[in-house]
XYZ file of N, CA and C in Angstrom:
804
model
N 3.180 -6.993 -5.382
C 2.864 -7.890 -6.061
C 2.650 -9.315 -4.456
N 2.464 -10.920 -4.743
C 2.386 -11.398 -3.872
C 3.620 -12.367 -4.102
N 3.703 -13.569 -3.201
C 4.837 -14.298 -2.960
C 4.983 -15.242 -4.733
N 3.693 -15.337 -5.019
C 3.809 -15.622 -6.457
C 3.831 -15.377 -8.054
N 4.018 -13.942 -7.775
C 4.475 -13.051 -8.660
C 5.447 -12.715 -9.135
N 6.643 -13.728 -9.058
C 7.814 -13.683 -9.107
C 7.799 -13.852 -10.749
N 7.446 -14.573 -11.292
C 7.390 -15.217 -12.953
C 7.040 -13.978 -13.420
N 5.883 -13.213 -12.659
C 5.238 -11.904 -13.201
C 6.030 -10.547 -13.211
N 6.746 -10.560 -12.046
C 7.897 -9.703 -12.058
C 9.211 -9.826 -13.087
N 9.533 -10.706 -13.794
C 10.538 -11.091 -14.221
C 10.186 -10.502 -15.571
N 8.903 -10.657 -16.170
C 7.695 -9.957 -17.233
C 8.027 -8.796 -17.353
N 7.950 -8.265 -16.057
C 7.899 -6.474 -16.223
C 9.091 -6.124 -15.984
N 10.130 -6.307 -15.805
C 11.561 -5.725 -14.974
C 11.767 -4.742 -16.386
N 12.162 -5.276 -17.222
C 11.944 -3.959 -18.206
C 11.580 -3.085 -18.501
N 10.033 -2.682 -17.777
C 9.142 -1.509 -18.162
C 9.340 -0.798 -16.404
N 9.990 -1.454 -15.233
C 9.741 -0.406 -14.209
C 11.355 0.105 -13.847
N 11.460 1.328 -13.728
C 12.922 1.710 -13.473
C 13.194 1.306 -12.166
N 14.451 0.697 -12.680
C 15.561 0.613 -11.133
C 15.247 1.516 -10.003
N 15.520 0.998 -8.825
C 15.210 1.281 -7.170
C 13.498 1.968 -6.772
N 12.296 1.312 -8.110
C 11.318 1.697 -7.768
C 10.903 0.684 -6.539
N 10.290 1.070 -5.451
C 9.935 0.192 -4.114
C 8.953 -0.602 -4.795
N 8.884 -2.016 -4.393
C 7.965 -2.581 -4.594
C 7.069 -3.909 -3.571
N 6.070 -3.825 -3.214
C 5.495 -3.912 -2.442
C 5.187 -5.207 -1.997
N 5.823 -6.779 -1.250
C 5.233 -7.856 -0.951
C 4.657 -8.171 -0.062
N 3.277 -9.040 -0.291
C 2.089 -9.089 0.158
C 2.456 -10.365 1.582
N 1.302 -10.182 2.721
C 2.023 -11.507 3.631
C 0.583 -11.842 3.259
N -0.134 -12.893 2.615
C -0.991 -13.556 2.570
C -1.064 -14.408 3.174
N -2.279 -15.603 3.556
C -2.710 -16.474 4.181
C -2.406 -17.343 3.958
N -2.337 -17.494 2.360
C -2.151 -18.925 1.810
C -0.803 -19.168 1.477
N -0.021 -17.995 1.672
C 1.437 -17.784 1.381
C 2.286 -18.294 2.540
N 3.346 -18.982 2.452
C 4.549 -19.461 3.392
C 5.646 -18.534 3.599
N 6.161 -18.681 4.812
C 7.654 -18.056 5.092
C 8.566 -17.808 3.918
N 8.938 -19.205 3.352
C 9.612 -19.574 1.902
C 9.021 -18.207 0.948
N 7.965 -18.819 0.735
C 7.295 -17.774 -1.032
C 7.709 -16.270 -0.542
N 7.152 -15.593 0.301
C 7.705 -14.382 0.780
C 8.830 -14.150 0.820
N 9.504 -14.591 1.663
C 11.298 -14.127 1.154
C 12.003 -14.395 -0.079
N 10.828 -15.221 -0.549
C 11.746 -15.606 -2.096
C 11.158 -14.382 -2.693
N 10.185 -13.895 -2.490
C 9.874 -13.083 -3.549
C 10.639 -11.895 -3.621
N 10.819 -11.394 -2.049
C 11.262 -10.128 -1.054
C 12.673 -10.253 -1.766
N 13.389 -11.021 -2.132
C 14.353 -11.801 -2.453
C 14.555 -11.353 -3.686
N 13.647 -11.569 -4.839
C 13.501 -11.864 -6.458
C 13.346 -9.978 -6.476
N 13.241 -9.163 -5.801
C 13.049 -7.874 -5.660
C 13.695 -7.211 -5.622
N 14.799 -7.401 -5.059
C 16.400 -6.861 -4.675
C 17.244 -7.250 -5.387
N 17.255 -8.591 -5.904
C 18.140 -9.023 -7.007
C 18.107 -8.543 -8.079
N 16.750 -7.921 -8.516
C 16.713 -7.717 -9.713
C 16.786 -5.892 -9.828
N 16.947 -5.235 -8.391
C 17.455 -4.118 -8.708
C 16.445 -3.247 -7.927
N 15.426 -3.560 -7.628
C 14.193 -2.624 -7.032
C 14.685 -2.978 -5.758
N 13.683 -2.103 -4.981
C 13.896 -2.098 -3.705
C 12.720 -2.948 -2.955
N 12.911 -3.907 -2.091
C 11.466 -4.549 -1.631
C 11.189 -3.860 -0.734
N 9.226 -3.656 -0.269
C 8.980 -3.286 0.938
C 7.885 -4.093 1.330
N 8.314 -5.843 2.260
C 7.982 -6.659 2.516
C 6.642 -5.940 3.433
N 5.736 -6.924 3.335
C 4.761 -6.764 4.458
C 4.147 -7.433 5.545
N 3.911 -6.698 6.910
C 3.933 -7.596 8.025
C 2.171 -7.783 8.408
N 1.557 -8.431 8.255
C 1.041 -8.857 8.591
C 0.213 -8.625 10.307
N 0.353 -7.854 11.419
C 0.267 -8.022 12.276
C -0.906 -9.291 12.992
N -1.919 -9.315 12.430
C -2.935 -9.859 13.132
C -2.900 -11.635 12.706
N -2.118 -11.837 12.104
C -1.514 -12.487 11.019
C -0.264 -13.513 11.322
N 0.085 -12.609 12.806
C 1.544 -13.580 13.271
C 0.868 -14.075 14.837
N 1.520 -15.388 14.290
C 1.228 -16.108 15.680
C 2.065 -16.066 17.375
N 3.196 -15.674 17.119
C 4.221 -15.235 18.189
C 4.826 -13.993 18.212
N 5.503 -13.630 18.873
C 6.745 -12.573 18.929
C 7.901 -14.035 17.844
N 7.891 -15.029 18.036
C 9.421 -15.679 17.008
C 8.775 -15.641 15.847
N 7.336 -15.483 15.714
C 7.516 -16.131 14.510
C 7.649 -14.402 13.233
N 7.193 -13.597 14.328
C 7.912 -11.976 13.650
C 9.304 -12.146 13.271
N 10.377 -12.867 14.323
C 11.644 -12.154 14.690
C 11.773 -12.757 13.729
N 11.483 -14.255 13.181
C 12.235 -15.358 12.324
C 11.771 -14.574 10.884
N 10.918 -13.896 10.425
C 10.426 -12.872 9.386
C 11.383 -12.636 9.265
N 11.667 -11.591 10.331
C 12.673 -10.386 10.192
C 14.061 -10.467 9.766
N 14.005 -12.059 10.383
C 15.490 -12.408 10.160
C 15.759 -13.055 9.172
N 14.980 -13.775 8.584
C 15.012 -14.163 7.355
C 14.883 -12.884 5.867
N 14.469 -12.240 6.079
C 14.379 -10.923 5.448
C 15.861 -10.101 5.239
N 16.268 -9.909 6.839
C 17.547 -9.448 7.127
C 18.931 -10.070 5.964
N 18.931 -11.418 6.124
C 19.633 -12.248 5.721
C 19.639 -11.951 3.848
N 18.467 -11.433 3.484
C 18.375 -11.281 1.921
C 18.408 -9.592 1.830
N 18.555 -8.962 2.368
C 18.945 -7.822 2.604
C 17.424 -7.153 2.023
N 16.539 -7.569 2.947
C 14.884 -6.893 2.146
C 14.455 -6.242 3.752
N 15.391 -5.560 4.542
C 14.557 -4.959 5.644
C 14.795 -4.208 5.619
N 15.259 -2.977 5.131
C 15.591 -1.084 5.265
C 13.501 -1.077 4.813
N 12.888 -1.144 4.158
C 11.642 -1.283 4.112
C 10.527 -1.977 4.880
N 9.812 -1.510 5.444
C 8.191 -2.338 5.237
C 7.126 -1.725 5.573
N 5.543 -2.309 5.535
C 4.626 -1.895 5.660
C 3.833 -2.724 6.487
N 4.030 -2.166 7.222
C 2.935 -3.403 8.755
C 1.790 -2.301 8.996
N 0.947 -3.463 8.860
C -0.722 -3.487 8.274
C -0.887 -4.646 9.600
N -2.510 -3.916 9.298
C -3.033 -4.996 10.898
C -3.357 -6.578 9.861
N -3.760 -6.328 8.889
C -4.186 -7.648 8.295
C -5.736 -7.814 8.555
N -6.475 -9.033 7.772
C -7.647 -9.283 7.488
C -7.910 -10.104 8.447
N -7.992 -11.183 9.601
C -8.122 -11.972 10.244
C -8.860 -10.833 11.418
N -10.298 -11.102 11.786
C -10.453 -10.483 12.746
C -10.490 -10.649 14.003
N -10.404 -11.912 14.654
C -9.295 -12.072 15.518
C -7.827 -12.445 15.171
N -7.038 -11.526 16.388
C -5.583 -11.746 16.013
C -5.195 -14.016 16.605
N -4.193 -13.819 15.668
C -3.678 -15.376 16.137
C -2.333 -15.421 16.913
N -2.064 -14.169 16.880
C -1.151 -14.236 18.497
C -0.964 -12.912 19.136
N 0.084 -12.015 19.829
C 0.090 -11.277 20.561
C 0.059 -9.798 19.897
N -0.320 -9.475 18.326
C -0.231 -8.100 17.774
C -1.957 -8.125 17.286
N -2.501 -7.357 18.209
C -3.725 -6.667 17.330
C -3.765 -5.277 16.664
N -2.798 -5.190 16.492
C -3.044 -4.597 15.069
C -1.512 -3.989 15.062
N -1.001 -3.015 13.437
C 0.083 -2.652 13.418
C 1.260 -1.694 14.232
N -0.327 -1.127 15.619
C 0.403 -0.112 16.019
C 1.479 -0.913 17.191
N 0.926 -2.142 17.334
C 1.310 -3.433 18.577
C 2.920 -3.756 18.013
N 3.038 -4.280 16.816
C 4.494 -4.444 15.986
C 5.055 -3.495 15.636
N 4.696 -2.114 15.609
C 5.507 -1.082 15.914
C 6.045 -0.920 17.113
N 5.374 -0.322 18.111
C 5.620 -0.726 19.582
C 6.438 -1.663 20.486
N 7.021 -2.958 19.522
C 7.660 -4.016 19.731
C 8.905 -3.732 20.163
N 9.531 -2.568 19.116
C 11.184 -2.258 19.504
C 11.710 -3.246 18.573
N 10.870 -4.244 17.742
C 11.954 -4.873 17.193
C 12.394 -4.678 15.769
N 11.738 -3.773 15.122
C 11.955 -3.231 14.029
C 13.754 -2.932 13.483
N 13.579 -2.150 14.574
C 15.402 -1.153 14.586
C 16.134 -2.439 14.003
N 15.600 -3.548 15.574
C 16.914 -4.544 15.741
C 17.606 -4.943 14.724
N 16.507 -5.424 13.422
C 16.668 -6.199 12.192
C 16.573 -5.037 11.072
N 17.284 -4.363 11.047
C 17.750 -2.937 10.009
C 16.588 -2.473 9.316
N 15.642 -2.333 10.062
C 14.488 -1.487 9.285
C 14.825 0.070 9.846
N 14.103 0.573 8.313
C 14.811 1.706 8.452
C 13.970 3.354 7.844
N 12.668 2.250 7.515
C 11.147 2.884 7.114
C 9.863 2.436 7.218
N 9.094 2.424 7.577
C 7.792 1.880 7.575
C 6.821 2.335 6.945
N 6.668 1.800 6.472
C 4.902 2.171 5.779
C 3.681 1.870 6.150
N 3.158 3.033 6.993
C 1.290 2.549 7.989
C 0.667 2.440 6.849
N -0.481 2.774 7.221
C -1.833 2.631 6.328
C -2.849 3.543 5.901
N -3.284 4.223 5.289
C -4.681 5.474 5.180
C -5.704 5.488 5.080
N -6.499 5.635 5.071
C -7.826 4.979 4.714
C -8.677 6.578 4.216
N -8.050 7.216 3.321
C -9.242 8.433 2.627
C -11.146 7.921 2.452
N -11.146 7.076 2.513
C -12.720 6.901 2.727
C -12.902 6.023 3.813
N -12.122 5.743 4.478
C -12.598 5.382 5.890
C -12.165 2.971 5.833
N -12.778 2.731 6.854
C -12.601 1.248 6.457
C -13.912 0.716 7.265
N -13.984 -0.289 6.581
C -15.851 -0.952 6.348
C -15.428 -1.275 7.473
N -14.630 -1.882 9.062
C -14.887 -2.430 9.880
C -14.245 -1.414 10.932
N -13.983 -0.238 10.725
C -13.031 0.095 11.800
C -13.447 1.765 12.275
N -14.123 2.919 13.097
C -14.298 3.333 13.271
C -13.796 4.722 12.524
N -14.085 5.564 12.550
C -13.176 7.189 11.690
C -12.200 7.307 12.889
N -12.867 7.751 14.300
C -12.048 8.752 14.862
C -10.654 7.141 15.308
N -11.138 5.843 15.584
C -10.040 5.320 15.685
C -8.791 5.171 14.554
N -9.539 5.150 12.990
C -8.685 5.543 12.613
C -7.613 6.490 12.190
N -8.213 7.483 12.802
C -6.944 9.025 12.778
C -6.304 8.522 14.329
N -6.895 7.615 15.243
C -5.882 7.957 16.503
C -4.215 7.254 16.197
N -4.979 5.889 15.452
C -4.077 4.790 15.494
C -2.793 5.718 14.409
N -3.645 6.481 13.450
C -2.494 7.105 12.099
C -1.212 7.875 13.256
N -2.236 8.562 14.246
C -1.415 9.611 14.479
C -0.392 8.940 15.674
N -0.798 7.550 16.428
C -0.273 6.853 17.435
C 1.083 6.482 16.866
N 0.916 5.892 15.455
C 1.756 5.615 14.674
C 3.076 6.478 14.147
N 2.219 7.327 13.675
C 3.551 8.044 13.656
C 4.517 8.892 14.291
N 3.495 9.302 15.799
C 4.122 9.640 17.175
C 5.442 8.563 17.434
N 5.084 7.245 17.207
C 6.230 5.985 17.604
C 6.787 5.823 17.527
N 7.019 5.728 15.391
C 8.016 5.737 14.429
C 8.940 7.174 14.700
N 8.480 8.638 14.762
C 9.250 9.308 15.188
C 9.803 8.906 16.219
N 9.521 8.377 17.295
C 10.207 8.057 18.696
C 11.259 7.168 18.671
N 11.835 6.283 17.709
C 12.220 5.231 17.462
C 13.045 5.597 16.373
N 12.932 6.986 15.904
C 14.284 7.252 14.834
C 13.896 6.618 13.692
N 12.705 6.072 13.537
C 12.380 5.428 12.073
C 11.318 6.315 10.587
N 11.833 6.099 9.471
C 11.114 7.036 8.616
C 9.668 6.802 8.202
N 8.990 7.272 7.849
C 7.294 6.692 8.032
C 6.862 7.474 6.560
N 6.315 6.654 6.124
C 5.494 6.598 4.682
C 3.879 6.317 5.016
N 3.088 7.126 4.684
C 1.293 6.703 4.656
C 1.101 6.384 3.679
N 0.829 5.210 3.471
C 0.632 4.245 2.230
C -1.074 4.046 1.639
N -2.093 4.522 0.765
C -3.144 4.629 1.074
C -4.240 3.582 0.559
N -5.343 3.415 1.144
C -6.077 2.428 0.298
C -6.400 2.880 -0.839
N -6.800 2.124 -1.857
C -7.107 2.732 -3.628
C -8.562 3.366 -3.365
N -8.727 4.003 -4.278
C -9.258 4.906 -4.864
C -9.720 5.328 -6.003
N -10.897 5.691 -6.340
C -11.769 6.229 -7.821
C -11.723 7.808 -7.452
N -12.671 8.164 -6.507
C -12.398 9.391 -6.369
C -11.942 10.625 -5.869
N -11.038 11.380 -6.755
C -10.207 12.004 -5.569
C -10.545 13.122 -4.433
N -11.783 13.824 -4.454
C -12.282 14.129 -3.831
C -12.192 14.024 -2.268
N -12.249 12.646 -2.206
C -12.581 12.594 -0.539
C -10.442 12.294 -0.123
N -10.207 12.016 -1.486
C -8.313 12.055 -1.380
C -7.906 13.185 -0.517
N -8.129 14.058 -1.517
C -7.779 15.638 -1.291
C -8.409 16.409 0.029
N -9.601 15.805 0.280
C -9.744 16.051 1.839
C -8.990 15.264 3.157
N -8.834 14.776 2.683
C -8.295 13.571 3.717
C -6.836 13.354 4.041
N -6.281 13.910 2.672
C -4.771 14.625 3.004
C -4.687 15.981 3.639
N -5.776 17.217 3.069
C -5.764 18.325 4.294
C -5.881 17.547 5.172
N -6.810 16.779 6.200
C -6.850 16.571 7.720
C -5.932 16.501 7.902
N -5.314 15.074 7.471
C -4.054 14.616 8.071
C -3.031 15.931 8.173
N -2.650 16.737 7.311
C -1.430 17.660 7.379
C -1.983 18.785 8.416
N -3.085 19.146 8.850
C -4.133 19.677 9.772
C -3.218 19.243 11.427
N -3.635 18.053 11.247
C -3.306 17.507 12.598
C -1.132 17.499 12.738
N -1.062 18.113 11.600
C 0.545 18.100 12.171
C 1.490 17.017 11.285
N 1.123 15.969 11.027
C 1.783 14.615 10.404
C 1.773 15.489 8.696
N 3.619 15.208 8.735
C 3.982 15.893 7.415
C 4.446 14.485 6.835
N 4.796 13.522 7.401
C 4.823 11.947 6.446
C 4.407 11.873 4.976
N 5.219 11.923 4.330
C 5.197 11.217 2.452
C 3.689 10.442 2.520
N 2.952 10.688 1.872
C 1.739 9.884 1.640
C 1.934 9.403 0.522
N 1.723 8.147 0.453
C 1.528 7.334 -1.169
C 0.401 7.177 -1.195
N -0.583 7.686 -2.156
C -1.843 7.561 -2.935
C -2.166 6.416 -3.578
N -3.416 5.694 -3.244
C -2.900 4.364 -3.561
C -4.095 4.845 -5.127
N -3.726 3.782 -5.972
C -4.695 3.847 -7.316
C -4.545 2.528 -8.093
N -5.302 2.160 -8.534
C -4.686 0.270 -9.550
C -4.534 0.831 -10.613
N -3.760 -0.219 -11.354
C -3.238 -0.082 -12.711
C -4.081 -0.693 -13.430
N -4.025 -0.325 -14.877
C -5.203 -0.923 -15.812
C -5.432 -2.316 -15.068
N -6.703 -2.175 -15.353
C -7.693 -3.770 -15.050
C -8.919 -3.959 -15.692
N -9.690 -4.838 -15.483
C -10.805 -5.143 -15.780
C -11.885 -4.787 -14.842
N -13.309 -3.801 -15.434
C -14.013 -3.361 -15.388
C -14.782 -4.605 -13.409
N -14.822 -5.486 -13.952
C -15.314 -6.408 -13.026
C -14.513 -6.999 -12.116
N -13.150 -6.645 -12.335
C -12.247 -7.349 -11.131
C -11.918 -5.576 -10.438
N -11.875 -4.444 -10.840
C -12.089 -3.718 -10.361
C -13.361 -3.696 -9.209
N -14.329 -3.366 -9.604
C -15.169 -3.234 -8.541
C -15.363 -4.054 -7.710
N -14.883 -5.892 -8.295
C -14.881 -6.498 -7.149
C -13.781 -6.443 -5.865
N -12.853 -5.812 -6.339
C -11.747 -5.148 -5.107
C -12.692 -4.164 -4.343
N -13.227 -3.231 -5.045
C -13.947 -2.046 -4.239
C -14.792 -2.558 -3.033
N -15.600 -3.568 -3.325
C -16.262 -4.193 -2.743
C -15.555 -5.185 -1.651
N -14.696 -5.390 -1.518
C -13.901 -6.171 -0.693
C -13.574 -5.318 0.237
N -12.877 -4.117 -0.193
C -12.102 -2.889 0.999
C -13.182 -2.357 0.850
N -14.063 -2.045 0.925
C -14.835 -1.105 1.551
C -14.601 0.921 1.196
N -14.236 0.374 -0.706
C -13.698 1.663 -1.488
C -15.664 2.017 -2.474
N -15.413 3.356 -2.519
C -16.784 3.583 -2.982
C -16.932 3.483 -4.190
N -17.659 3.278 -4.900
C -17.832 2.643 -6.500
C -19.213 3.008 -7.063
N -19.593 3.766 -6.978
C -20.989 4.388 -7.182
C -21.167 4.868 -8.484
N -22.328 4.746 -9.127
C -22.388 4.868 -11.003
C -21.494 6.608 -11.037
N -21.580 7.633 -10.362
C -21.330 8.776 -10.795
C -19.321 8.881 -10.434
N -19.309 8.147 -8.963
C -17.515 8.395 -8.854
C -16.725 7.013 -10.395
N -17.615 6.534 -10.524
C -16.496 5.543 -11.768
C -17.033 5.958 -13.092
N -17.479 7.055 -12.882
C -17.825 7.827 -14.403
C -16.677 8.691 -14.424
N -16.361 8.943 -13.359
C -15.506 10.343 -12.802
C -14.742 9.719 -13.198
N -14.385 8.559 -12.800
C -12.889 8.008 -12.950
C -12.620 7.399 -14.361
N -13.567 7.192 -14.911
C -13.391 6.682 -16.262
C -14.220 5.907 -17.232
N -14.739 4.620 -16.344
C -15.835 4.246 -16.765
C -17.076 4.037 -16.318
N -18.107 2.617 -16.784
C -19.221 2.908 -16.700
C -19.705 1.112 -15.585
N -20.781 1.316 -15.445
C -21.193 0.018 -14.366
C -21.801 -0.621 -15.610
N -22.273 0.275 -16.642
C -23.007 -1.076 -17.288
C -21.721 -1.540 -18.325
N -20.646 -1.338 -18.000
C -19.914 -2.235 -19.059
C -18.930 -2.925 -18.193
N -19.227 -4.463 -17.607
C -18.307 -4.905 -17.087
C -17.397 -5.588 -17.662
N -17.456 -5.883 -18.996
C -16.656 -6.682 -19.407
C -15.474 -5.860 -19.812
N -15.617 -4.354 -19.705
C -14.501 -3.541 -20.238
C -13.355 -3.332 -19.131
N -12.762 -2.633 -19.617
C -11.048 -2.083 -18.895
C -10.829 -0.633 -18.557
N -10.365 -0.964 -17.708
C -10.115 0.620 -17.189
C -8.546 1.149 -16.172
N -7.784 2.390 -16.337
C -7.211 2.480 -16.212
C -7.064 3.746 -15.179
N -5.992 4.434 -14.640
C -6.428 5.381 -13.735
C -5.786 6.881 -14.720
N -6.085 6.758 -15.894
C -5.423 8.290 -16.401
C -6.099 9.141 -15.536
N -7.357 9.320 -15.837
C -7.833 10.216 -15.610
C -8.017 10.810 -13.929
N -7.993 10.168 -13.144
C -7.429 9.729 -11.584
C -6.313 11.022 -11.603
N -5.286 9.893 -12.214
C -3.991 10.191 -11.686
C -3.800 12.485 -11.941
N -4.427 12.490 -13.412
C -4.192 13.892 -13.654
C -5.029 14.916 -12.655
N -6.181 14.244 -12.091
C -7.134 15.758 -11.947
C -6.383 15.377 -10.193
N -5.918 14.584 -9.572
C -4.796 14.171 -8.544
C -3.897 15.547 -8.234
N -3.035 15.367 -9.646
C -2.188 16.355 -9.667
C -2.752 17.400 -9.865
N -3.732 17.853 -10.728
C -4.070 19.164 -10.657
C -4.051 19.871 -9.225
N -5.115 18.743 -8.605
C -6.042 19.209 -7.204
C -4.800 20.085 -6.373
N -3.499 19.127 -5.945
C -2.563 19.081 -5.266
C -1.577 20.222 -5.779
N -1.632 20.460 -6.912
C -0.369 21.970 -7.233
C -1.485 22.912 -6.465
N -2.804 23.236 -6.425
C -3.263 24.375 -6.210
C -2.850 24.294 -4.273
N -2.509 23.232 -3.739
C -2.699 23.421 -2.572
C -0.628 22.818 -1.625
N -0.474 23.910 -1.866
C 1.262 23.974 -0.893
C 1.470 23.628 0.131
N -0.256 22.735 0.922
C 0.300 22.657 2.036
C 0.019 21.072 2.035
N -0.528 20.655 1.086
C -0.135 18.897 0.658
C 0.951 17.910 0.883
N 2.209 19.323 0.982
C 3.153 18.114 1.594
C 4.161 17.453 0.312
N 4.337 16.284 0.588
C 4.716 15.539 -0.070
C 4.050 14.130 -0.513
N 3.416 14.012 -1.974
C 2.248 13.469 -2.164
C 3.449 12.455 -3.568
N 3.022 11.325 -3.474
C 3.211 10.491 -4.485
C 2.116 9.328 -4.513
N 2.459 8.356 -5.987
C 0.891 7.261 -5.692
C 1.713 6.148 -5.884
N 1.378 5.156 -5.281
C 1.389 3.537 -5.345
C 0.330 2.445 -5.964
N 0.850 2.151 -6.637
C -0.165 1.589 -8.077
C -0.509 -0.437 -7.623
N -1.548 -0.431 -7.173
C -2.527 -1.448 -6.910
C -2.210 -2.682 -7.855
N -1.914 -3.585 -8.386
C -1.156 -3.985 -9.642
C -2.464 -5.115 -10.154
N -3.832 -4.726 -9.944
C -5.078 -5.930 -9.893
C -4.769 -6.701 -11.373
N -4.682 -5.846 -12.342
C -4.626 -6.158 -13.860
C -2.756 -6.707 -14.083
N -2.050 -6.442 -13.245
C -0.820 -7.752 -13.597
C 0.336 -6.839 -13.136
N 1.374 -7.508 -13.314
C 2.681 -5.738 -12.769
C 2.722 -5.548 -14.422
N 2.511 -6.429 -15.344
C 3.125 -5.731 -16.520
C 2.437 -4.548 -16.935
N 1.065 -4.909 -16.876
C 0.418 -3.656 -17.755
C 0.088 -2.643 -17.023
N 0.444 -2.809 -15.376
C 0.578 -1.309 -14.957
C 1.945 -0.991 -14.866
N 3.104 -1.694 -15.227
C 4.520 -0.910 -15.508
C 4.160 -0.521 -16.218
N 4.078 -0.583 -17.540
C 4.125 -0.262 -19.065
C 3.102 0.778 -18.768
N 1.700 0.952 -18.552
C 0.557 2.244 -17.789
C 1.760 3.237 -17.808
N 2.251 2.845 -16.646
C 3.230 4.003 -15.449
C 4.202 4.707 -16.510
N 5.034 3.616 -16.805
C 6.153 3.847 -18.800
C 5.556 4.918 -19.450
N 4.354 4.358 -20.005
C 3.584 5.452 -21.028
C 3.221 6.559 -20.725
N 2.361 6.738 -19.099
C 1.903 8.019 -18.700
C 2.981 8.773 -18.807
N 3.993 8.638 -17.916
C 4.617 9.764 -17.501
C 5.828 10.160 -18.769
N 5.853 9.068 -20.108
C 6.698 9.770 -20.822
C 5.419 10.715 -22.271
N 4.432 10.985 -21.384
C 3.693 11.416 -22.175
C 3.219 12.750 -21.828
N 3.424 12.575 -20.072
C 3.615 14.455 -19.426
C 4.879 14.799 -19.847
N 6.130 14.329 -19.828
C 7.341 14.789 -20.085
C 7.339 15.678 -21.406
């Protein structure tokens, strides 16, 4: 959710199990008050806030400490997501999420678990070898500081690169829990817009496998097939370790949470 999505969270709360982790973004057009208020709303409603820290958006160490301090006041620092962020040029001393982790400040403000980004299909602006090295470095830095870690991936339409990437992560000795990103139900045109923005593969064959067609941009699509296929593939590979899901709510919190509830009920 974003800082503006508190009304949407209120609307969807009946469909979200208590204790669910809900990430709160760190957008350039939102301010400190909005981010803290959103994290507090998540906490007050019985969920687990996971505020984002966008490294390249931070103008100073003081801004990072102010943000962490305010989050700690509302009980929202146990879980955070450290990410580089959109700006090409850092606005302050942190060029990437690794530099935020290495600052040593997180545990000072009560952080116990840090989510870090994973990119099964790569990143449009970062070379694969750099992504691999940073994943290893961040995992090692968190372990050295006694902090738990979670790898939270970019969303995907195709299970094949996701499964290959999970295997490569495990082959490098990283046994951290992986939360595979998938969009909740949303309009096809909206999904493709986010795919282009984030460099996610979305050719005709891939999206047909996911469950929609490029010729019907007015329709909607959900992750039913993707989740079912991923579950089947991972069940065949015990070395995959702990793998869960992370939902990107491009179609709204209510639509995503209701889909998850209904899909889960159908499986049981």
